[in-house]
Tab-separated table of C-alpha atoms and ligand atoms in Angstrom:
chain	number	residue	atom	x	y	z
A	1	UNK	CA	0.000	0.000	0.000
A	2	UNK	CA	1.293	3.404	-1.065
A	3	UNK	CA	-0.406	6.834	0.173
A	4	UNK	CA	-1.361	7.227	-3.011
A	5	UNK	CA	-3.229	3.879	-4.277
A	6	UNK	CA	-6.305	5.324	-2.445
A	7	UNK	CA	-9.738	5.968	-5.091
A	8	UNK	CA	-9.632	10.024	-5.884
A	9	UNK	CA	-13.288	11.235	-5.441
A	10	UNK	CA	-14.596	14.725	-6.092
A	11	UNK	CA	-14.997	17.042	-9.119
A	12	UNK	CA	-12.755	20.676	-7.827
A	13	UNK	CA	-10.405	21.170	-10.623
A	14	UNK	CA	-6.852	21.294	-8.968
A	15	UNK	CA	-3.919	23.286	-9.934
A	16	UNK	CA	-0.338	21.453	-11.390
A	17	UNK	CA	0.983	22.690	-9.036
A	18	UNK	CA	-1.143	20.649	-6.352
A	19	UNK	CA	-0.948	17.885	-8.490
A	20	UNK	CA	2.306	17.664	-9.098
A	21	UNK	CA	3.844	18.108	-5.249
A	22	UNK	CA	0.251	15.680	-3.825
A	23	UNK	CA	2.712	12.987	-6.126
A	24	UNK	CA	5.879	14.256	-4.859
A	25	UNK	CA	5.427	14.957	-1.376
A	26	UNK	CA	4.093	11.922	-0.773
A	27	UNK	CA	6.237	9.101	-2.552
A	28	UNK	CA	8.887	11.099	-0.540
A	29	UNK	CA	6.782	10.791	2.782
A	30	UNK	CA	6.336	6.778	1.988
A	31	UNK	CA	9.595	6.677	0.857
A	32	UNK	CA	12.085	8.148	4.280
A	33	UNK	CA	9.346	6.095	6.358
A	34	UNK	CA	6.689	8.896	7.672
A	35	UNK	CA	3.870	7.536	6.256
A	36	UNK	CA	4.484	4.498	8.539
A	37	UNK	CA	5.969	5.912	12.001
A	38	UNK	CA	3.136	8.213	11.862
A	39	UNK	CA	-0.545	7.068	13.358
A	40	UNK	CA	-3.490	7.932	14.332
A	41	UNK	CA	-5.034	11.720	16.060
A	42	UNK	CA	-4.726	10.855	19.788
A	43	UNK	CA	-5.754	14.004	21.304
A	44	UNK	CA	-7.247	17.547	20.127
A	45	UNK	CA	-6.586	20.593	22.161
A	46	UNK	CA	-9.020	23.249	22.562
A	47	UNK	CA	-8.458	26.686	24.413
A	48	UNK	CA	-11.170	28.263	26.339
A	49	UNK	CA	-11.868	31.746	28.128
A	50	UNK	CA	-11.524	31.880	32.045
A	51	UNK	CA	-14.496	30.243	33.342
A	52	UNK	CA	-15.787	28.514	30.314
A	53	UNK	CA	-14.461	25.357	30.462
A	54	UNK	CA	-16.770	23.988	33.237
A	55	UNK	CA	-19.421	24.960	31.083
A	56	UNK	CA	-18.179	23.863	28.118
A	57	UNK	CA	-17.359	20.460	29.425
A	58	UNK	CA	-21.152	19.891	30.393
A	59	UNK	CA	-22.062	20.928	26.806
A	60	UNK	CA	-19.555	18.165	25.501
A	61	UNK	CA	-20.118	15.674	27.619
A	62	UNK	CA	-24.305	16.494	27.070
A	63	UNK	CA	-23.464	16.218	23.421
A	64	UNK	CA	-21.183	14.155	22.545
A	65	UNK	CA	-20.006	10.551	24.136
A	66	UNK	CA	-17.221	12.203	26.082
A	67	UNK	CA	-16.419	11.524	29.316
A	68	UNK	CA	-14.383	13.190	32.245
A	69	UNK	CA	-11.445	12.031	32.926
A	70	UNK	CA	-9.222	14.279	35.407
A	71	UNK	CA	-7.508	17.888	35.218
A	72	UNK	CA	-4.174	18.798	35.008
A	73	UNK	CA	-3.178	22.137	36.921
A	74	UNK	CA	0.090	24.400	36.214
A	75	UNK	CA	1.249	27.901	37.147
A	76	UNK	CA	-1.382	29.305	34.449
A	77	UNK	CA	-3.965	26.794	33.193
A	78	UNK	CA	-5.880	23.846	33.901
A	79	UNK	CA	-6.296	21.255	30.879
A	80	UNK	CA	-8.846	19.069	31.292
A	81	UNK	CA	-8.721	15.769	29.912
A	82	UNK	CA	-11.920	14.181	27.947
A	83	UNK	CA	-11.944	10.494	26.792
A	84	UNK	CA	-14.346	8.130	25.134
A	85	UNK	CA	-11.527	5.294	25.079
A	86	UNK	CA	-8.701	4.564	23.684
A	87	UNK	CA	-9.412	3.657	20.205
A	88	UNK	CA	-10.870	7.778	19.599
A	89	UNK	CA	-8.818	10.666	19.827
A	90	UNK	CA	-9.267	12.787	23.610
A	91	UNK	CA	-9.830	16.288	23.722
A	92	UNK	CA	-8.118	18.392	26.166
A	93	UNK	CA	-9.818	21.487	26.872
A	94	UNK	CA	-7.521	24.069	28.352
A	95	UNK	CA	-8.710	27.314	30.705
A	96	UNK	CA	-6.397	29.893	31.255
A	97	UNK	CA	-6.923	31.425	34.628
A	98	UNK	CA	-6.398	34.629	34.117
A	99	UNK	CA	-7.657	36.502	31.002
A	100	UNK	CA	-4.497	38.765	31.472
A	101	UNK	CA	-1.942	35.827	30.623
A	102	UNK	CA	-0.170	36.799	27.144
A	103	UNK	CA	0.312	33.851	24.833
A	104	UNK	CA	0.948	32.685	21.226
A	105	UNK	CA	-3.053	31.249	21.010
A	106	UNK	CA	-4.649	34.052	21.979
A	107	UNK	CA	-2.194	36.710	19.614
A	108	UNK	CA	-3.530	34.408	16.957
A	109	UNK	CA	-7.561	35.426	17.668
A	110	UNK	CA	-6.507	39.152	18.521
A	111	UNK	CA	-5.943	40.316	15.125
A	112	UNK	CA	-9.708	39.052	13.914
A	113	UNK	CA	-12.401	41.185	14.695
A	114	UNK	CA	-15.086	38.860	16.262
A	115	UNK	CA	-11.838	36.039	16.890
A	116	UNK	CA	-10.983	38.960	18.939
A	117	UNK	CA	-14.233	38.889	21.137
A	118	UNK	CA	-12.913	35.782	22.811
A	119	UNK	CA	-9.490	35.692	23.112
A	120	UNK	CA	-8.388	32.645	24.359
A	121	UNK	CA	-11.552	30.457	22.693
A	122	UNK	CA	-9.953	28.594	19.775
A	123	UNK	CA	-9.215	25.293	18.531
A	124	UNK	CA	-5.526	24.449	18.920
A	125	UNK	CA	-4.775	21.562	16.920
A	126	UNK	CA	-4.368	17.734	17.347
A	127	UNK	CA	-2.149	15.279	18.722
A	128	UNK	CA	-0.911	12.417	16.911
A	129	UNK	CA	0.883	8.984	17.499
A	130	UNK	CA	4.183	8.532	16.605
A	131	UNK	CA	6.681	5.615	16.682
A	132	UNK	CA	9.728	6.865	17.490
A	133	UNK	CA	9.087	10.985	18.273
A	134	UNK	CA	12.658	11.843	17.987
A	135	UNK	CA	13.180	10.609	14.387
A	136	UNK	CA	9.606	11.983	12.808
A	137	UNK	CA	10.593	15.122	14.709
A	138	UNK	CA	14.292	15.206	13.486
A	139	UNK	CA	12.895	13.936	9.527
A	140	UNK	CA	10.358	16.868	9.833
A	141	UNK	CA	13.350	19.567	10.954
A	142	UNK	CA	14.814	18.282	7.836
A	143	UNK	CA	11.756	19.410	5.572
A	144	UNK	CA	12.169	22.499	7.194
A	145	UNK	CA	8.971	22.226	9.968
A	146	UNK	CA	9.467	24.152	13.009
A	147	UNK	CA	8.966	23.213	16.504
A	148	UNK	CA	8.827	24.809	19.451
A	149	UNK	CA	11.497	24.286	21.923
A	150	UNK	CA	11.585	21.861	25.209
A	151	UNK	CA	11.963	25.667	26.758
A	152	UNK	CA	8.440	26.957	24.675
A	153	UNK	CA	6.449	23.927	25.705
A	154	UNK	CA	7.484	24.421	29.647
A	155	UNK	CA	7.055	28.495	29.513
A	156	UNK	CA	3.647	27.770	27.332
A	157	UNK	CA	2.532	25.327	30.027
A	158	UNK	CA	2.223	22.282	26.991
A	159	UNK	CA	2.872	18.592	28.032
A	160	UNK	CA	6.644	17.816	28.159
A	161	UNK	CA	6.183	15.105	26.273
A	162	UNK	CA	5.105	15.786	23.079
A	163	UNK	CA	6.798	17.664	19.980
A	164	UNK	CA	4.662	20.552	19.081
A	165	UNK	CA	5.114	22.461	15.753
A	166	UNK	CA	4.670	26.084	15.504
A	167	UNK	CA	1.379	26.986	14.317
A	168	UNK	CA	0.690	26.686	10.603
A	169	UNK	CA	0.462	29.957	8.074
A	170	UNK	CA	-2.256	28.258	6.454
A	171	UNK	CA	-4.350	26.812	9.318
A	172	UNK	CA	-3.022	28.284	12.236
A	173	UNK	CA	-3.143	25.084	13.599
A	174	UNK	CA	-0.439	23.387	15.504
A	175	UNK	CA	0.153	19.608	15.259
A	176	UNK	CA	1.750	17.583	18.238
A	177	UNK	CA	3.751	14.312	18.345
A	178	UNK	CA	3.478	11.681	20.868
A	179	UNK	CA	5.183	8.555	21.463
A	180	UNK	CA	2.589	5.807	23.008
A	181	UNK	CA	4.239	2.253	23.325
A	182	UNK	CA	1.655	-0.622	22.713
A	183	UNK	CA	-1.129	-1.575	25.324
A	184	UNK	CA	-0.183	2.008	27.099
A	185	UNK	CA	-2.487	4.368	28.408
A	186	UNK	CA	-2.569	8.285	26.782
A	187	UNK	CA	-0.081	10.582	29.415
A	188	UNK	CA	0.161	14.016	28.740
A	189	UNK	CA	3.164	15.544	31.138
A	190	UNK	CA	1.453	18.459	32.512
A	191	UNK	CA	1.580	19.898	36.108
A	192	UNK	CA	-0.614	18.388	38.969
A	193	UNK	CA	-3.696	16.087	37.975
A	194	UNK	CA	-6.694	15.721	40.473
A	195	UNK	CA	-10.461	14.975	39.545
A	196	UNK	CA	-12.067	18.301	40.243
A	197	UNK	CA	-15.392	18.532	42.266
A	198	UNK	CA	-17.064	20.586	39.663
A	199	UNK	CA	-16.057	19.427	36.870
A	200	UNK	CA	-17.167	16.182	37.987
A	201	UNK	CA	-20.617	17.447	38.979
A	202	UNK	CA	-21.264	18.881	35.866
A	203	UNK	CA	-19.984	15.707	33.445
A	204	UNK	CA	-22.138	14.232	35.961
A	205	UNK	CA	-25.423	15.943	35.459
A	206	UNK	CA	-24.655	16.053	31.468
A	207	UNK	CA	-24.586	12.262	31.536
A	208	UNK	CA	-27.690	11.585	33.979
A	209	UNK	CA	-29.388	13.900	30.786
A	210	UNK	CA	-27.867	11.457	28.130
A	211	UNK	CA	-29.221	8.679	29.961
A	212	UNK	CA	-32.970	10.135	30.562
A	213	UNK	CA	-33.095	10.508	26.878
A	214	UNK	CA	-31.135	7.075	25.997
A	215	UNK	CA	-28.602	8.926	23.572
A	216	UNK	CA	-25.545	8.122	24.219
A	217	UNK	CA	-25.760	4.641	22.584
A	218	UNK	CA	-26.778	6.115	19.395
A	219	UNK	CA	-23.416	8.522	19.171
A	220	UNK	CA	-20.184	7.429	17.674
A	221	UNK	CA	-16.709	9.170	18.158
A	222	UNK	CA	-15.446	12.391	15.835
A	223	UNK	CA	-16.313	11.426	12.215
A	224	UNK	CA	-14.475	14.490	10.795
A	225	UNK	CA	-12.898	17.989	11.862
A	226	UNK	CA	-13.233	21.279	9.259
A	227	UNK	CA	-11.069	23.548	9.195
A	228	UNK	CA	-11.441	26.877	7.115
A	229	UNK	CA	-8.811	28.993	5.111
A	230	UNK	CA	-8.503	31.829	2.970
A	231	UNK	CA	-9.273	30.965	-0.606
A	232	UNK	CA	-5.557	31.336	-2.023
A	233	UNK	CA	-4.015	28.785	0.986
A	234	UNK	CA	-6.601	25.619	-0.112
A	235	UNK	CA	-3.920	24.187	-1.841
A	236	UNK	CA	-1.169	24.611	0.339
A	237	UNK	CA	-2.804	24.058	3.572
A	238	UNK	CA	-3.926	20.517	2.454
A	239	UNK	CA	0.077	19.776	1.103
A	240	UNK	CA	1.253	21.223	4.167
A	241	UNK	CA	-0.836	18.702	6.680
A	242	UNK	CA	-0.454	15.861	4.359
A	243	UNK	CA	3.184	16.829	5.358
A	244	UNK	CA	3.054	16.481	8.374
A	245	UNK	CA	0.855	13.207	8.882
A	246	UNK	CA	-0.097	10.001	7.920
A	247	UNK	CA	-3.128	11.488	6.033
A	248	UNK	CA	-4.007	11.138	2.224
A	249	UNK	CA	-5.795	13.231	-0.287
A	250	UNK	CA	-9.673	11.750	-0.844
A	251	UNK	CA	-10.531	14.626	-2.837
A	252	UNK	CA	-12.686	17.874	-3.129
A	253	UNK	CA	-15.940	18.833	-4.565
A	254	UNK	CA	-16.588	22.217	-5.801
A	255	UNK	CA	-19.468	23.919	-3.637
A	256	UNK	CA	-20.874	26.358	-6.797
A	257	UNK	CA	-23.819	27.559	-4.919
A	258	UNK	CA	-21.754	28.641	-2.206
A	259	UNK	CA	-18.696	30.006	-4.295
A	260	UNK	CA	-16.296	27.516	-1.811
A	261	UNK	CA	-14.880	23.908	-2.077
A	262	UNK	CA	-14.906	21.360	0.639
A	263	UNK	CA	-11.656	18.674	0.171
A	264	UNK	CA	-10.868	15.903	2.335
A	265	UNK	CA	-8.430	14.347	3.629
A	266	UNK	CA	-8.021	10.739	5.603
A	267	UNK	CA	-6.038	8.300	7.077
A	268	UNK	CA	-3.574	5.759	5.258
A	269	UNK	CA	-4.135	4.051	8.321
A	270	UNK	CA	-7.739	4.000	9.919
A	271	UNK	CA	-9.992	3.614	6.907
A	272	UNK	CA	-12.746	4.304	10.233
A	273	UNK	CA	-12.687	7.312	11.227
A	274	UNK	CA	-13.844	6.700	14.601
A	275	UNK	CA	-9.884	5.822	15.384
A	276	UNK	CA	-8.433	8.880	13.404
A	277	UNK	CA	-11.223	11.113	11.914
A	278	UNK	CA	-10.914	12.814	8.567
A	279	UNK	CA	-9.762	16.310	8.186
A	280	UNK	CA	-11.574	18.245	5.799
A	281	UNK	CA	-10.552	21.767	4.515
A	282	UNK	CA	-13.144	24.553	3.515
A	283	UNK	CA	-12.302	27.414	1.229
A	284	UNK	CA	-13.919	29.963	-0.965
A	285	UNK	CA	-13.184	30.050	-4.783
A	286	UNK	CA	-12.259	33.607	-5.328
A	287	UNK	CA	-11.150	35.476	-2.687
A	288	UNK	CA	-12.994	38.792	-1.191
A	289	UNK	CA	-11.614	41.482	-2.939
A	290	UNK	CA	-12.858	39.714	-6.405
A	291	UNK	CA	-16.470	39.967	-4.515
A	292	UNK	CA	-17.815	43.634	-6.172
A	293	UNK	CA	-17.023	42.341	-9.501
A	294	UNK	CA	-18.408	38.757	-9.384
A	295	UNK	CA	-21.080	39.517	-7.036
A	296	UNK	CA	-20.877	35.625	-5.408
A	297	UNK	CA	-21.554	34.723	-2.182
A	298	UNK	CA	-18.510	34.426	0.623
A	299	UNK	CA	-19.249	32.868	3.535
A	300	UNK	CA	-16.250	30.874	4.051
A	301	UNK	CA	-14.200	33.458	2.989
A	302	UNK	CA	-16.482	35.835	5.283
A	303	UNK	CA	-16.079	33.552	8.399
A	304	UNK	CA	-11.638	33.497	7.659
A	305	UNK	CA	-12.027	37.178	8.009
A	306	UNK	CA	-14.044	37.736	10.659
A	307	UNK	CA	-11.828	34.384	12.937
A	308	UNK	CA	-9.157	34.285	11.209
A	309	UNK	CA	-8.232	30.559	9.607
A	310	UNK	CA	-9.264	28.004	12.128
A	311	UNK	CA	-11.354	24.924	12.990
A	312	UNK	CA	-14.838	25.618	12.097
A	313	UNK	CA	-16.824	22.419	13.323
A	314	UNK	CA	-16.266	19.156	14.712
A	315	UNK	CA	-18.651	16.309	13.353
A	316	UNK	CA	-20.003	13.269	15.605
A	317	UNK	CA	-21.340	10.197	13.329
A	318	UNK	CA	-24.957	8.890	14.754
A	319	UNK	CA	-25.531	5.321	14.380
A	320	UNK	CA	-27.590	4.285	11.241
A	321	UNK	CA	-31.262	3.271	12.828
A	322	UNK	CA	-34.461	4.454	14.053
A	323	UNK	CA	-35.379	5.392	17.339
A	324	UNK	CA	-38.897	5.819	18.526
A	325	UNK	CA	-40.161	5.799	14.951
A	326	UNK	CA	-37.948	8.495	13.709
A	327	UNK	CA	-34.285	8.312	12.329
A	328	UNK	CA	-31.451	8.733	15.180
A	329	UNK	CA	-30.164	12.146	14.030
A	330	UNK	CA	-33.691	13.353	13.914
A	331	UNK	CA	-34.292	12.426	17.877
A	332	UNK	CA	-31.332	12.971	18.818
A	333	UNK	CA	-31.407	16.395	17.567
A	334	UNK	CA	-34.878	16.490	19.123
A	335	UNK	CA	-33.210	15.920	22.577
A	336	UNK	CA	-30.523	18.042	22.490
A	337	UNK	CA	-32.877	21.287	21.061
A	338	UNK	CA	-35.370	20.133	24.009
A	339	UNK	CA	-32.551	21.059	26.705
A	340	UNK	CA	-32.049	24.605	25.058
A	341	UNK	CA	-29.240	23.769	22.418
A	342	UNK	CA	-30.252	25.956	19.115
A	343	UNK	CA	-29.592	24.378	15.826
A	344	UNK	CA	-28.915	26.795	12.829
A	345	UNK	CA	-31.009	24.645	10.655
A	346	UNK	CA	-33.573	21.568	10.423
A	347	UNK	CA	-31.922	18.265	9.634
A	348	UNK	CA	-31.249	18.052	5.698
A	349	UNK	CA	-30.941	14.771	3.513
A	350	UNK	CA	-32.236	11.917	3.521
A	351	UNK	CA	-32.368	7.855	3.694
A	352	UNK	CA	-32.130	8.040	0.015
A	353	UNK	CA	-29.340	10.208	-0.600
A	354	UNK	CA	-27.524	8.245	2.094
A	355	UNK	CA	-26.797	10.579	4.793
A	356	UNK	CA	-28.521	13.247	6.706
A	357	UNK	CA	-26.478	16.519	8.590
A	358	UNK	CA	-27.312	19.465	11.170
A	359	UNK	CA	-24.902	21.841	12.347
A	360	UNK	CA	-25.860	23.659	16.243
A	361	UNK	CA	-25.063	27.251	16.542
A	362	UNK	CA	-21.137	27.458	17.577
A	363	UNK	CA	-20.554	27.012	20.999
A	364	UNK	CA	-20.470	30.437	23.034
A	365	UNK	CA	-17.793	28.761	25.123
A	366	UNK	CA	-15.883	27.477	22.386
A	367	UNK	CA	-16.956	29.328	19.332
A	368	UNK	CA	-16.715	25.647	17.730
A	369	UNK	CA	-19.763	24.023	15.952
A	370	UNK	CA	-20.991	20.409	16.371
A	371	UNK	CA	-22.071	18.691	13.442
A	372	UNK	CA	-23.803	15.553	13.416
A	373	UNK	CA	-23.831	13.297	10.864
A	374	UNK	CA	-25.630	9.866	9.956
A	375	UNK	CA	-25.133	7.803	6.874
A	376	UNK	CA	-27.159	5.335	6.023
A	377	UNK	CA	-26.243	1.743	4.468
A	378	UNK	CA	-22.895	1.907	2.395
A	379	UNK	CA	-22.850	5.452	1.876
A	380	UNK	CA	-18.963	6.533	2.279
A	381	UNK	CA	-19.064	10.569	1.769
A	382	UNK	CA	-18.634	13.190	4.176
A	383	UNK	CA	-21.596	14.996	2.648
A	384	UNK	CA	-23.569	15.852	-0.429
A	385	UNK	CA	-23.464	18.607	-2.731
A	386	UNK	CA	-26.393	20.140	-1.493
A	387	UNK	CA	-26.641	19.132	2.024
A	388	UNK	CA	-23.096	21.148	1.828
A	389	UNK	CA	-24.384	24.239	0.538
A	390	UNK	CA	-27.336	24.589	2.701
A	391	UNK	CA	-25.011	23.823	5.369
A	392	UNK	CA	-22.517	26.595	4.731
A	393	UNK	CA	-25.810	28.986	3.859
A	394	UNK	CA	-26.395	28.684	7.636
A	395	UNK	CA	-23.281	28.759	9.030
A	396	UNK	CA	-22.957	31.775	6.661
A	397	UNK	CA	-26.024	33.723	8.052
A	398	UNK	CA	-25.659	33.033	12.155
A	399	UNK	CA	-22.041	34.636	11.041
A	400	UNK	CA	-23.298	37.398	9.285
A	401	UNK	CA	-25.023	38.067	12.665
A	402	UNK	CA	-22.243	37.940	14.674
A	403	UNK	CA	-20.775	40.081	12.567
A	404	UNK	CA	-23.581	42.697	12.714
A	405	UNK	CA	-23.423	42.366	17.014
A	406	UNK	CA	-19.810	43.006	16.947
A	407	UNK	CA	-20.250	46.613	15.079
A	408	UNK	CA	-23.852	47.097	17.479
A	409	UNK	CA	-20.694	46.813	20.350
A	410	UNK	CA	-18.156	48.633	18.913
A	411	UNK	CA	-20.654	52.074	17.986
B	1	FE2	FE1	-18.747	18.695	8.120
């Protein structure tokens, strides 16, 4: 198997130039041994405001099959450690205690004006499993990757024991290496861990909901993460994290309603993405400034503006069956809109176009949005053509509003 036997879907024209380094870049990656030393997303980091991360953990754990594991305190943050088990990635959700503290995350939302609103709220980027840390890290030095220092990671309170690249131009992502012999359990070297009180109490009360309403059982792991860029980095930001993982290209489809293209990417590895979910990339076609002239709609390119490049949702697969006479998404969407959560749309597709989507309104906490996703029988996509567009419509309007809030503040 080479990381590029894998079927090409999607009709988005590419460039050469994206064609020609996709080929290059990775018959060099298979080649020098990345493609194998590199595994699976063990962990994604998310940042949160001073006092959101109790709050936000009780919407995850409401919302999502997460469960509470235990939080890690240094000088300046807690980082609290999620888990469904050991076969899906964690997510560490990390509270700065002071809204004072400087630091390279929150520098990256300060130049955006709604990013701005919430400083320190913003996915980081993801973990991933490594055999042997200090070759991958040395072979990626090599191709000219940065990393922050064993110094950096201590003074910006990250665990010791990972190798964390400096954040991407494209993404402004980070990605972080970690070594995990066989049969071990996930240790992130970070400060003092204790099971706080109430966090505890409020995992607690989010699961005692899940189980009134049965719906945990019907929720699988993180089917896919979607990140946004400006238009001109599409190309590059998808080369770039192909780089730096054990991901390959499934392809892109061109969004025309929507002027944008959604392109995906997946694991050599984990054809399931419940053990390493796909990472899909979201761009406009034309960038803004072409906007007066073509008079096409911009919401992705709209959203990059407004946040800056970064993760827009996270997606969490429902299990394909009914449920009280209606499909799973539809009651478990039901459930979650019954305990306050607002949706930005109804559930769109259907049995017969093999999968059905919602997105919820982005987090306040988090700013992130949760999609959630059910296919039905053999259906293998990530979405269709239209499902996407009305999708990104939505996303495109609550934004727009946002947007209109932040200029209500600032006059
Ligand atoms: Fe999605």
């Amino acid at each position: 198997m080479t990381s590029l036997s894998f079927k090409r879907h999607g009709d988005k024209q590419n460039s050469d130039f994206f064609e020609e380094y996709l080929q290059a870049l990775l018959i060099e990656r298979d080649r020098v041994g990345l493609t194998d030393m590199i595994g699976q997303i063990e962990a994604l980091m998310i940042t949160v405001d001073p006092g959101q991360a109790i709050h936000y953990i009780g919407e995850l754990c409401f919302m999502t099959p997460y469960h509470y594991l235990v939080t890690l305190e240094s000088e300046s943050h807690w980082t609290h450690v999620l888990r469904i088990n050991m076969n899906s990635p964690d997510l560490l959700i990390r509270e700065v205690k002071n809204s004072d503290t400087p630091g390279i995350f929150r520098s990256l939302n300060e130049i955006y004006p709604i990013g701005a609103n919430k400083p320190n709220s913003r996915y980081m980027g993801e973990i991933i499993r490594v055999e042997n840390m200090s070759e991958v890290t040395r072979l990626q030095q090599e191709r000219e990757f940065r990393f922050f220092s064993q110094e950096d990671l201590h003074h910006l309170e990250l665990p010791g024991n990972l190798a964390v690249s400096k954040p991407s131009p494209y993404t402004h992502n980070i990605v972080a290496y970690m070594e995990r012999p066989e049969g071990h359990s996930r240790v992130y070297s970070l400060g003092i861990s204790s099971i706080r009180n109430d966090v505890q109490e409020a995992y607690l009360s989010a699961k005692e909901l899940q189980e009134q309403f049965n719906i945990e059982g019907l929720l699988t792991p993180i089917d896919h993460l979607a990140t946004r860029v400006y238009s001109q980095n599409r190309e590059t930001a998808i080369l770039e994290w192909l780089s730096l993982t054990s991901y390959y290209y499934w392809g892109s489809y061109n969004i025309k309603d929507q002027n944008s293209s959604t392109n995906v990417t997946k694991s050599v590895h984990f054809p399931d993405e419940i053990y390493s979910p796909a990472k899909v990339f979201t761009a406009n076609n034309t960038p803004y400034f072409v906007n007066h002239l073509e008079q096409l709609p911009s919401p992705t390119e709209t959203f990059v503006r407004n946040y800056g490049p970064r993760l827009h949702h996270l997606a969490i697969g429902v299990i394909d069956g009914e449920y009280n006479g209606v499909e799973n998404i539809d009651y478990v969407v039901d459930v979650i809109a019954s305990q306050g959560k607002k949706f930005l749309l109804d559930v769109i597709g259907s049995r017969e176009e093999g999968i059905k989507q919602i997105f919820s309104s982005a987090s306040e906490h988090s700013s992130l949005i949760i999609e959630y996703v059910q296919r039905f029988g053999d259906f293998e996509g990530f979405f269709t053509k239209k499902n996407v567009a009305q999708l990104t419509h939505a996303a495109g309007v609550e934004s727009e509003l946002m947007q209109m809030q932040t200029k209500a503040m600032e006059t």
